[in-house]
PDB file of C-alpha atoms in Angstrom:
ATOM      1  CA  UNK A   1       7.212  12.372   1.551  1.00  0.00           C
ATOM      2  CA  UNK A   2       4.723   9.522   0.033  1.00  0.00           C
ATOM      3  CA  UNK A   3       4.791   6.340  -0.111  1.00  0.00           C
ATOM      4  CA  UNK A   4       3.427   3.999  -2.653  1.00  0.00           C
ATOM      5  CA  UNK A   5       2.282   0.543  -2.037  1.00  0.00           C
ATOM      6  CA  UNK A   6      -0.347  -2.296  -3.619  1.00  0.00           C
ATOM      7  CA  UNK A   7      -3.221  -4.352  -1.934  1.00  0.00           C
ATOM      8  CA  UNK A   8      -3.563  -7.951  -1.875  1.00  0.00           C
ATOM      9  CA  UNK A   9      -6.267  -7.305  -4.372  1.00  0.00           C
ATOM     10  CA  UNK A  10      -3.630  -5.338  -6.221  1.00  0.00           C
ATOM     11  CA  UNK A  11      -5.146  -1.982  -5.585  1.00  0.00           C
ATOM     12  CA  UNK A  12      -2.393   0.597  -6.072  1.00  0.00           C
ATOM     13  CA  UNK A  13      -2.374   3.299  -3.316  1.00  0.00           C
ATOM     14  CA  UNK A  14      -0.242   6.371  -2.339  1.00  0.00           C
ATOM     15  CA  UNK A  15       0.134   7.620   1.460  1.00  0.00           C
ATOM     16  CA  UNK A  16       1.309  10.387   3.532  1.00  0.00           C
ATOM     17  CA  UNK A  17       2.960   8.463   6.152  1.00  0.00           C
ATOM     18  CA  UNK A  18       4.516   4.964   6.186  1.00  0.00           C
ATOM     19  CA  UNK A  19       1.806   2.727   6.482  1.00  0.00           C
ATOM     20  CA  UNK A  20       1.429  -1.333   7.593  1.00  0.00           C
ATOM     21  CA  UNK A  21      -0.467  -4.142   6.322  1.00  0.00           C
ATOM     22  CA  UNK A  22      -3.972  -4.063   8.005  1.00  0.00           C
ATOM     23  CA  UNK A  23      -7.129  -6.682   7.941  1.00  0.00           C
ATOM     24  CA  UNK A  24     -10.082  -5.897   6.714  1.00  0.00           C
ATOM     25  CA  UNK A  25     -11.538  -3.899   9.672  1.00  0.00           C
ATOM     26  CA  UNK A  26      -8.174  -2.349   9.632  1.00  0.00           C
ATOM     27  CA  UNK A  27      -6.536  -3.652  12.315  1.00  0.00           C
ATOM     28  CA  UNK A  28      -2.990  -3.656  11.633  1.00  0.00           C
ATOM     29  CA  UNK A  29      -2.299  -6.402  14.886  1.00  0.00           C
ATOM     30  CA  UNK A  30      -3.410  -9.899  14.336  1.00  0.00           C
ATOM     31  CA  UNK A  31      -2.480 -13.441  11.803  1.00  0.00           C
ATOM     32  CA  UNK A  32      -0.591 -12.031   8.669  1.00  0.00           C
ATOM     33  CA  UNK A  33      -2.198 -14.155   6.323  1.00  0.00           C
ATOM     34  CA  UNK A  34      -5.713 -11.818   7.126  1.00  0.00           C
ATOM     35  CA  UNK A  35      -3.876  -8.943   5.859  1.00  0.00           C
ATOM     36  CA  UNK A  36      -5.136  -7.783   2.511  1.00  0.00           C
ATOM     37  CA  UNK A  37      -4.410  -4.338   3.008  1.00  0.00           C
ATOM     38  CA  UNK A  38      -2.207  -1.087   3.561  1.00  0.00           C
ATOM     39  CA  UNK A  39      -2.943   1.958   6.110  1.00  0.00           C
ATOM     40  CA  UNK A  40      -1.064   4.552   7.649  1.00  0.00           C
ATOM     41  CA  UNK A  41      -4.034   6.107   9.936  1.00  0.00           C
ATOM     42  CA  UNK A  42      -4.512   9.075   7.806  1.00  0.00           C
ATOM     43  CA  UNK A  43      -5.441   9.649   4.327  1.00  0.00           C
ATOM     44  CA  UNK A  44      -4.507   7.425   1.236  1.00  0.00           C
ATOM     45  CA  UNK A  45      -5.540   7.647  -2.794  1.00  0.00           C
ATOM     46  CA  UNK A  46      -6.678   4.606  -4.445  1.00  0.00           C
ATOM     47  CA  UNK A  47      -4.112   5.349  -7.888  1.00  0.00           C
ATOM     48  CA  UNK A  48      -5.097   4.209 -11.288  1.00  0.00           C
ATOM     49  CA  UNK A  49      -3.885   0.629 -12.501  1.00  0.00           C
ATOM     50  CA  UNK A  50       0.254   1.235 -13.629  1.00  0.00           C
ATOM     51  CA  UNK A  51       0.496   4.348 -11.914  1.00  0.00           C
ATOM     52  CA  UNK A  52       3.344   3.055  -9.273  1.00  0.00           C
ATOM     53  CA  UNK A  53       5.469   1.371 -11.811  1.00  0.00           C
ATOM     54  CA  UNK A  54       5.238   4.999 -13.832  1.00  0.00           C
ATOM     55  CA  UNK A  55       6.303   6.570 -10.839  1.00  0.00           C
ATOM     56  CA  UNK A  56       8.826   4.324  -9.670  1.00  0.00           C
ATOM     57  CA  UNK A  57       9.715   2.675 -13.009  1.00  0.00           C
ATOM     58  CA  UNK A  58       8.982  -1.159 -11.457  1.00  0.00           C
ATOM     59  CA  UNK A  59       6.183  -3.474 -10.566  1.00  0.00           C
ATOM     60  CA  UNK A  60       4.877  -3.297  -7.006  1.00  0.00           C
ATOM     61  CA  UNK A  61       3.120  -6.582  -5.500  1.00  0.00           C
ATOM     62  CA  UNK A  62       1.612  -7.511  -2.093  1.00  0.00           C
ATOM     63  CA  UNK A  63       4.211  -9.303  -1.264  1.00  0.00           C
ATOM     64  CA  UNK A  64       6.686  -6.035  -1.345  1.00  0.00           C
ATOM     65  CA  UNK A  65       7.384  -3.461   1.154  1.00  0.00           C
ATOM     66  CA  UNK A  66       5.838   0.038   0.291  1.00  0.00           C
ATOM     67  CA  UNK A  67       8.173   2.622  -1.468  1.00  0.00           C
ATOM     68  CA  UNK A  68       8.890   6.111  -0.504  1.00  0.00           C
ATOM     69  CA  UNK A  69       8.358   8.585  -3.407  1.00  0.00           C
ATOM     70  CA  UNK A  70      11.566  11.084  -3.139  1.00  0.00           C
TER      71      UNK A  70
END
């Protein structure tokens, strides 16, 4: 399945895998207050503004978990 999640910069994304919150070099070890972005080690699409609350029918922030699309 997919999973949907949104950037600290509030860039919506969609993945193939789960992925984890990631620095800017995309390191996904290290302090959690450099983390300003999601990866899952594969390939990801940069969504248009509103597209995850479309698909999921809520508001995704940084500060939430990603969401499996089912």
């Amino acid at each position: 399945m997919a999973w949907v999640a949104v950037d600290k910069d509030n860039t919506e994304v969609i993945f193939a895998h789960y992925p984890k919150r990631a620095n800017e070099s995309g390191y996904a070890f290290g302090k959690e207050k450099l983390k300003v972005m999601w990866l899952d080690g594969g390939d990801f699409v940069i969504l248009p503004s509103g597209s995850i609350q479309k698909l999921i029918g809520r508001k995704l922030t940084w500060s939430n978990e990603p969401v499996e699309l089912k």
